[in-house]
Coordinates of C-alpha atoms and ligand atoms in Angstrom, one line a residue:
X1 CA 8.3 -6.4 -26.3
X2 CA 9.6 -10.0 -26.5
X3 CA 8.3 -12.6 -24.1
X4 CA 10.4 -13.6 -21.0
X5 CA 12.8 -16.4 -21.7
X6 CA 11.6 -19.3 -19.7
X7 CA 12.0 -23.0 -20.1
X8 CA 9.3 -25.6 -19.0
X9 CA 11.5 -26.8 -16.2
X10 CA 11.7 -23.5 -14.4
X11 CA 12.1 -24.3 -10.8
X12 CA 15.9 -24.6 -10.9
X13 CA 16.6 -22.1 -13.8
X14 CA 17.2 -18.4 -13.9
X15 CA 14.4 -16.5 -15.8
X16 CA 15.4 -13.5 -17.9
X17 CA 12.5 -11.0 -18.1
X18 CA 11.7 -7.3 -18.2
X19 CA 11.6 -5.2 -15.0
X20 CA 11.5 -1.5 -14.1
X21 CA 14.7 -0.6 -12.3
X22 CA 15.0 2.4 -10.0
X23 CA 18.7 3.2 -10.3
X24 CA 18.4 6.4 -8.3
X25 CA 15.6 8.5 -6.7
X26 CA 14.1 11.5 -8.7
X27 CA 14.7 9.8 -12.1
X28 CA 12.4 7.8 -14.3
X29 CA 12.4 4.0 -13.9
X30 CA 14.4 2.2 -16.6
X31 CA 12.8 -0.9 -18.2
X32 CA 15.6 -3.5 -18.6
X33 CA 16.2 -7.2 -18.9
X34 CA 16.9 -8.8 -15.5
X35 CA 17.8 -12.2 -14.4
X36 CA 15.5 -13.6 -11.7
X37 CA 17.1 -16.4 -9.7
X38 CA 15.1 -19.6 -8.7
X39 CA 13.4 -19.5 -5.4
X40 CA 15.5 -20.7 -2.4
X41 CA 14.0 -22.8 0.4
X42 CA 10.9 -21.1 1.8
X43 CA 10.6 -18.8 -1.3
X44 CA 8.1 -18.6 -4.1
X45 CA 8.8 -17.3 -7.7
X46 CA 5.7 -15.5 -9.0
X47 CA 4.7 -14.4 -12.5
X48 CA 3.2 -11.0 -11.9
X49 CA -0.1 -10.4 -13.7
X50 CA -1.0 -6.9 -12.3
X51 CA 0.5 -4.4 -9.9
X52 CA -1.0 -1.3 -8.4
X53 CA 1.2 1.8 -8.1
X54 CA 0.9 3.0 -4.5
X55 CA 1.7 6.4 -2.9
X56 CA 4.5 4.6 -1.0
X57 CA 6.3 3.7 -4.4
X58 CA 5.9 7.4 -5.3
X59 CA 7.4 8.6 -2.0
X60 CA 10.4 6.3 -2.5
X61 CA 10.9 7.4 -6.1
X62 CA 10.7 11.0 -4.9
X63 CA 13.4 10.3 -2.4
X64 CA 11.2 11.0 0.6
X65 CA 11.3 7.5 2.1
X66 CA 14.7 5.9 1.9
X67 CA 15.2 2.3 0.6
X68 CA 18.4 0.8 -0.8
X69 CA 18.8 1.5 -4.6
X70 CA 19.1 0.3 -7.3
X71 CA 15.9 -1.6 -6.6
X72 CA 12.8 -3.0 -8.3
X73 CA 9.9 -1.2 -6.6
X74 CA 6.3 -2.1 -6.4
X75 CA 4.5 -4.1 -3.6
X76 CA 0.9 -4.2 -4.6
X77 CA 1.0 -7.3 -6.8
X78 CA -1.2 -10.1 -8.0
X79 CA 0.3 -13.0 -9.8
X80 CA 0.5 -16.8 -10.4
X81 CA 3.0 -19.0 -8.7
X82 CA 5.6 -20.2 -11.3
X83 CA 7.8 -22.3 -9.0
X84 CA 8.4 -23.0 -5.3
X85 CA 11.5 -23.5 -3.2
X86 CA 12.1 -26.4 -0.9
X87 CA 9.8 -26.6 2.1
X88 CA 7.0 -24.4 0.7
X89 CA 3.6 -25.9 1.5
X90 CA 1.0 -23.1 1.4
X91 CA 1.1 -22.5 -2.4
X92 CA 1.9 -24.5 -5.5
X93 CA 2.7 -23.6 -9.1
X94 CA -0.4 -22.3 -10.8
X95 CA -2.0 -20.8 -7.7
X96 CA -3.3 -17.3 -7.8
X97 CA -1.6 -15.2 -5.1
X98 CA -1.1 -11.7 -3.7
X99 CA 2.3 -10.4 -2.5
X100 CA 2.3 -8.6 0.9
X101 CA 4.8 -6.0 2.2
X102 CA 4.2 -7.2 5.7
X103 CA 4.7 -11.0 6.1
X104 CA 2.9 -13.3 8.5
X105 CA 5.3 -16.1 9.6
X106 CA 2.6 -17.5 12.0
X107 CA 5.3 -18.5 14.4
X108 CA 6.8 -15.3 16.0
X109 CA 5.4 -13.8 19.2
X110 CA 3.7 -11.0 17.2
X111 CA 2.0 -13.3 14.8
X112 CA 0.8 -15.6 17.7
X113 CA -0.6 -12.5 19.5
X114 CA -4.3 -12.0 18.7
X115 CA -3.7 -8.3 18.0
X116 CA -1.6 -6.5 15.5
X117 CA 0.2 -7.6 12.4
X118 CA 3.9 -6.6 12.8
X119 CA 5.5 -10.0 12.1
X120 CA 9.1 -10.0 13.5
X121 CA 10.3 -10.8 9.9
X122 CA 8.8 -7.6 8.4
X123 CA 11.1 -5.4 6.4
X124 CA 9.1 -2.2 5.9
X125 CA 10.3 -0.3 9.0
X126 CA 14.0 -0.8 8.2
X127 CA 14.2 -2.1 4.7
X128 CA 17.3 -4.0 3.8
X129 CA 16.3 -4.6 0.1
X130 CA 17.5 -8.2 0.5
X131 CA 15.9 -11.6 1.2
X132 CA 16.0 -12.9 4.8
X133 CA 19.3 -14.8 4.0
X134 CA 20.9 -11.4 3.1
X135 CA 21.1 -12.0 -0.7
X136 CA 19.2 -10.7 -3.7
X137 CA 17.4 -12.7 -6.4
X138 CA 17.7 -10.0 -9.1
X139 CA 20.6 -9.2 -11.4
X140 CA 20.7 -6.5 -14.0
X141 CA 23.8 -5.7 -16.2
X142 CA 25.9 -7.8 -13.9
X143 CA 24.8 -5.8 -10.8
X144 CA 22.8 -7.1 -7.9
X145 CA 19.4 -5.3 -7.6
X146 CA 17.6 -4.7 -4.2
X147 CA 14.0 -5.7 -3.6
X148 CA 11.3 -3.5 -2.0
X149 CA 10.0 -4.8 1.3
X150 CA 10.8 -8.3 0.2
X151 CA 8.2 -8.0 -2.6
X152 CA 9.1 -6.1 -5.8
X153 CA 6.2 -6.3 -8.3
X154 CA 7.4 -4.0 -11.1
X155 CA 8.8 -7.0 -12.8
X156 CA 7.5 -9.8 -14.9
X157 CA 8.8 -12.3 -12.4
X158 CA 9.7 -11.8 -8.7
X159 CA 10.8 -14.0 -5.8
X160 CA 8.9 -13.5 -2.4
X161 CA 9.2 -15.4 0.9
X162 CA 6.3 -17.8 1.3
X163 CA 5.4 -15.9 4.5
X164 CA 4.6 -12.8 2.4
X165 CA 2.5 -14.7 -0.2
X166 CA -1.3 -15.2 0.2
X167 CA -3.2 -17.8 -1.9
X168 CA -6.4 -16.3 -3.2
X169 CA -9.6 -17.6 -4.7
X170 CA -9.1 -19.2 -8.2
X171 CA -12.0 -17.0 -9.4
X172 CA -10.2 -13.7 -8.5
X173 CA -10.1 -11.2 -11.4
X174 CA -6.3 -10.7 -11.7
X175 CA -6.6 -7.3 -13.3
X176 CA -8.5 -5.9 -10.3
X177 CA -7.4 -7.7 -7.1
X178 CA -3.8 -6.4 -6.9
X179 CA -5.1 -3.4 -4.9
X180 CA -6.1 -5.9 -2.2
X181 CA -2.4 -6.3 -1.5
X182 CA -2.1 -2.8 0.0
X183 CA -4.6 0.0 -0.7
X184 CA -7.8 -1.8 0.3
X185 CA -6.7 -3.6 3.5
X186 CA -4.6 -0.5 4.6
X187 CA -7.7 1.7 4.3
X188 CA -10.4 -0.7 5.5
X189 CA -8.3 -1.9 8.4
X190 CA -7.5 1.6 9.6
X191 CA -11.2 2.1 9.9
X192 CA -12.4 -1.4 11.1
X193 CA -9.4 -2.6 13.2
X194 CA -7.5 0.5 14.3
X195 CA -10.1 3.3 14.7
X196 CA -13.2 1.1 15.0
X197 CA -15.5 3.7 13.5
X198 CA -19.0 3.6 15.0
X199 CA -22.4 4.3 13.4
X200 CA -23.4 7.9 13.4
X201 CA -19.9 9.2 14.1
X202 CA -18.1 12.1 12.4
X203 CA -14.8 11.5 10.5
X204 CA -12.2 13.5 8.6
X205 CA -9.9 11.9 6.0
X206 CA -6.7 13.8 5.1
X207 CA -5.6 12.7 1.7
X208 CA -8.0 11.3 -0.9
X209 CA -5.6 8.9 -2.8
X210 CA -6.2 5.2 -3.3
X211 CA -5.7 4.5 0.4
X212 CA -7.6 7.6 1.6
X213 CA -10.6 6.6 -0.5
X214 CA -10.5 3.1 0.9
X215 CA -10.7 4.7 4.3
X216 CA -13.7 6.7 3.1
X217 CA -15.4 3.5 1.9
X218 CA -14.7 1.9 5.3
X219 CA -16.2 5.0 7.2
X220 CA -19.3 4.9 5.0
X221 CA -19.7 1.1 5.5
X222 CA -19.4 1.7 9.3
X223 CA -22.3 4.1 9.2
X224 CA -20.5 7.4 9.8
X225 CA -22.9 10.3 9.5
X226 CA -20.4 12.8 8.2
X227 CA -17.2 12.2 6.3
X228 CA -15.1 15.3 5.6
X229 CA -12.4 14.9 2.9
X230 CA -9.3 17.1 2.8
X231 CA -7.0 17.3 -0.2
X232 CA -5.0 19.9 -2.0
X233 CA -6.0 18.4 -5.4
X234 CA -9.6 19.2 -6.0
X235 CA -9.8 16.7 -8.9
X236 CA -10.1 14.1 -6.1
X237 CA -13.3 15.6 -4.8
X238 CA -15.9 14.2 -7.3
X239 CA -14.8 10.6 -6.8
X240 CA -14.5 11.2 -3.1
X241 CA -18.1 12.4 -3.0
X242 CA -19.2 9.4 -5.0
X243 CA -17.7 7.1 -2.4
X244 CA -19.2 8.8 0.6
X245 CA -17.4 12.0 1.4
X246 CA -20.1 14.6 2.6
X247 CA -17.9 17.7 2.7
X248 CA -14.7 18.5 0.8
X249 CA -12.0 20.9 2.0
X250 CA -9.0 22.3 0.2
X251 CA -6.7 23.7 2.9
X252 CA -5.1 26.0 0.3
X253 CA -8.5 27.8 -0.2
X254 CA -9.3 28.3 3.5
X255 CA -8.7 31.5 5.4
X256 CA -7.9 29.6 8.6
X257 CA -6.1 26.3 9.4
X258 CA -8.1 23.3 8.1
X259 CA -8.3 21.8 11.6
X260 CA -10.1 25.0 12.9
X261 CA -12.6 24.7 10.0
X262 CA -13.2 21.0 10.8
X263 CA -13.8 21.8 14.5
X264 CA -16.3 24.6 13.6
X265 CA -18.1 22.2 11.2
X266 CA -18.5 19.5 13.8
X267 CA -19.1 21.5 17.0
X268 CA -15.7 20.8 18.6
X269 CA -14.0 18.2 16.5
X270 CA -14.6 14.8 14.8
X271 CA -14.8 11.4 16.5
X272 CA -12.2 9.9 14.1
X273 CA -9.5 11.5 12.0
X274 CA -7.2 9.7 9.5
X275 CA -4.0 11.0 8.0
X276 CA -3.4 9.3 4.7
X277 CA -0.8 11.5 3.1
X278 CA 2.5 10.9 4.9
X279 CA 3.3 14.4 6.2
X280 CA 4.0 15.5 9.8
X281 CA 2.1 18.8 9.4
X282 CA -1.1 17.0 8.3
X283 CA -0.7 14.4 11.1
X284 CA -0.8 17.3 13.6
X285 CA -3.7 18.9 11.8
X286 CA -5.6 15.6 11.8
X287 CA -4.9 15.2 15.6
X288 CA -6.1 18.7 16.3
X289 CA -9.3 18.1 14.2
X290 CA -10.3 15.4 16.7
X291 CA -12.7 15.9 19.5
X292 CA -10.9 16.8 22.8
X293 CA -12.2 14.0 24.9
X294 CA -12.8 10.9 22.8
X295 CA -11.3 11.8 19.4
X296 CA -9.1 9.2 17.8
X297 CA -6.5 10.1 15.2
X298 CA -5.1 7.3 13.0
X299 CA -1.8 7.9 11.3
X300 CA -1.8 5.8 8.1
X301 CA 0.8 7.7 6.1
X302 CA 4.5 7.3 6.5
X303 CA 6.1 10.8 6.9
X304 CA 9.6 11.3 5.3
X305 CA 12.5 9.4 6.8
X306 CA 14.2 11.5 9.6
X307 CA 11.2 13.8 10.0
X308 CA 9.9 14.4 13.5
X309 CA 6.4 14.9 14.9
X310 CA 6.0 18.0 17.1
X311 CA 2.9 19.1 18.9
X312 CA 1.7 20.4 22.3
X313 CA 1.4 17.4 24.6
X314 CA -1.8 19.0 26.0
X315 CA -3.5 17.7 22.8
X316 CA -3.2 14.1 24.1
X317 CA -3.8 14.7 27.8
X318 CA -7.6 15.2 27.7
X319 CA -8.1 11.6 26.3
X320 CA -7.5 12.2 22.6
X321 CA -5.5 9.4 21.1
X322 CA -3.1 9.0 18.3
X323 CA -2.6 5.6 16.8
X324 CA -0.6 4.2 13.9
X325 CA -1.9 1.6 11.5
X326 CA 0.0 -0.3 8.9
X327 CA -1.7 -2.7 6.4
X328 CA -4.8 -1.9 8.4
X329 CA -3.5 -4.1 11.3
X330 CA -4.6 -7.2 9.2
X331 CA -2.6 -10.3 9.7
X332 CA -1.9 -10.4 6.0
X333 CA -1.9 -14.1 5.0
X334 CA -4.7 -15.0 7.4
X335 CA -7.1 -12.1 6.7
X336 CA -6.5 -10.6 3.2
X337 CA -7.4 -13.6 1.1
X338 CA -10.8 -13.5 2.9
X339 CA -11.2 -9.9 1.8
X340 CA -10.6 -11.0 -1.8
X341 CA -13.4 -13.7 -1.4
X342 CA -15.7 -11.0 0.0
X343 CA -14.9 -8.8 -3.0
X344 CA -15.6 -11.7 -5.4
X345 CA -18.9 -12.3 -3.6
X346 CA -19.7 -8.6 -4.2
X347 CA -19.9 -7.8 -0.4
X348 CA -18.1 -4.5 -1.4
X349 CA -16.9 -3.0 -4.6
X350 CA -13.4 -1.4 -4.8
X351 CA -13.3 -1.2 -8.6
X352 CA -14.0 2.6 -8.5
X353 CA -10.5 3.0 -6.9
X354 CA -9.0 1.8 -10.1
X355 CA -9.3 4.8 -12.5
X356 CA -6.5 3.8 -14.9
X357 CA -4.9 0.7 -16.3
X358 CA -1.7 0.8 -18.4
X359 CA 0.7 -1.8 -19.8
X360 CA 3.6 -2.4 -17.5
X361 CA 6.0 -0.8 -20.1
X362 CA 4.3 2.6 -19.5
X363 CA 5.1 2.6 -15.8
X364 CA 6.7 6.1 -16.0
X365 CA 3.4 7.5 -17.4
X366 CA 1.6 5.8 -14.5
X367 CA 3.9 7.7 -12.0
X368 CA 3.1 10.9 -13.9
X369 CA -0.6 10.2 -13.5
X370 CA -0.3 10.1 -9.7
X371 CA 1.3 13.6 -9.7
X372 CA -1.6 16.0 -9.3
X373 CA -4.1 14.4 -11.7
X374 CA -7.4 12.7 -11.1
X375 CA -5.8 9.3 -11.1
X376 CA -6.7 7.3 -7.9
X377 CA -5.0 3.9 -8.6
X378 CA -3.3 3.1 -11.8
X379 CA -3.0 -0.7 -12.3
X380 CA -0.1 -1.9 -14.4
X381 CA -0.9 -5.0 -16.6
X382 CA 1.8 -7.4 -17.5
Ligands
COD401 N1 -2.7 18.3 2.3 C1 -3.8 17.6 1.8 N2 -3.7 16.6 0.8 C2 -2.5 16.3 0.4 C3 -1.3 17.0 0.8 C4 -1.5 18.0 1.8 N3 -0.4 18.7 2.3 N4 -0.2 16.4 0.2 C5 -0.7 15.5 -0.6 N5 -2.1 15.4 -0.5 C6 -3.0 14.5 -1.2 C7 -2.6 14.3 -2.7 O1 -3.2 15.3 -3.5 C8 -3.3 12.9 -2.9 O2 -4.6 13.0 -3.4 C9 -3.2 12.2 -1.5 O3 -2.8 13.2 -0.6 C10 -2.2 11.0 -1.5 O4 -2.6 10.1 -2.4 P1 -1.6 9.1 -3.1 O5 -2.5 8.4 -4.2 O6 -0.4 9.8 -3.5 O7 -1.2 8.0 -2.1 P2 -1.9 6.6 -1.6 O8 -3.3 6.9 -1.2 O9 -1.7 5.5 -2.6 O10 -1.0 6.2 -0.3 C11 -1.0 7.0 0.8 C12 -0.2 6.5 1.9 C13 -0.2 7.6 3.0 C14 -0.7 5.2 2.5 C15 1.3 6.2 1.5 O11 1.8 7.3 0.8 C16 2.2 5.9 2.7 O12 2.7 6.8 3.3 N6 2.5 4.7 2.9 C17 3.4 4.2 3.9 C18 2.7 3.6 5.1 C19 2.1 2.2 4.8 O13 1.1 1.8 5.1 N7 2.9 1.3 4.1 C20 2.6 0.0 3.9 C21 2.5 -0.3 2.5 S1 2.0 1.0 1.5
ZN402 ZN1 1.3 0.5 -0.6

């Protein structure tokens, strides 16, 4: 594949490069030449070096979660700043950066509040597929192409708002740290910030994908005494055990509902349950797996658009709680670069989450790997 066409004076020029276009849901991505516009004020153009393929990208391609198409998907990206728009001060060309699906403007009432991370400028909950000024930076075959959550990382070059770009340590290994854009903080933060798992506690994790296993790592690091892993794909069990799961359950092989089995195993229910699949039935199963009085259920997965949660309200009355967690409640730009530094300093090791690496051109193979195999995270290399 030829190199992207790029002149040395790039900041005001259009770059023509390769990108994977999702023209419609339920169809393979198409690798095509796209034109990437220069960054406008407050924007950053990034040369992507690696991108993880997240369950969210799969949900979107499977048509479960609606975003405007045609689009360039991908939100778990690591790259190098190629050029910056007017007024950008936090990064400069040559900096190593991560892209974040949740921005942090550091000005709105949510960013200024000590808790939470839902910047008022986030685009995940109701994605427009456009930049904040309502326009797109991508064109393919004369057609404007939407972005994903203001990121779009399945492309050699992308344009992201400065408020969704985090400068990381110059020593960061770029083939590994892309998973710090989403999977690692989403999982770790669900444990450390949302649930606040305590030493000696019991936990159950529904869904042992890249994010679920980051939850498992967080539970183990918090000193949980028992971590029950639930998945319908038993190929996930050996890596889950290696990362700290003590008991594995496949709901399809059980004679009774999985929540009943979890309650029996733990004498009434776990202290902390995590739903990391994106399915309303498993959210309710996770909630029912919690201890009646002090059980905390954290919903990490995003269930299909237009689905509805339904459960007996008596489940919540006796002091169980149900909480949501997105990007692990981390204020992205302030907190995630520090996680990268901790990783570089070997305070934790998330490399086992990356089971596969493929060249970007093989992105459709990477999606296939996520369907029922033993792949946890496949990282695309550009
Ligand atoms: N019962 C048990 N396990 C199941 C079931 C089921 N009914 N269905 C699927 N699973 C298992 C799969 O076998 C797989 O092992 C696992 O669940 C899901 O793993 P992945 O690899 O497909 O997904 P992840 O780990 O990359 O992502 C999971 C999320 C739940 C985070 C993601 O899909 C999601 O919903 N994201 C949206 C919310 C969010 O945080 N967005 C911010 C940016 S991602
Ligand atoms: Zn993600």
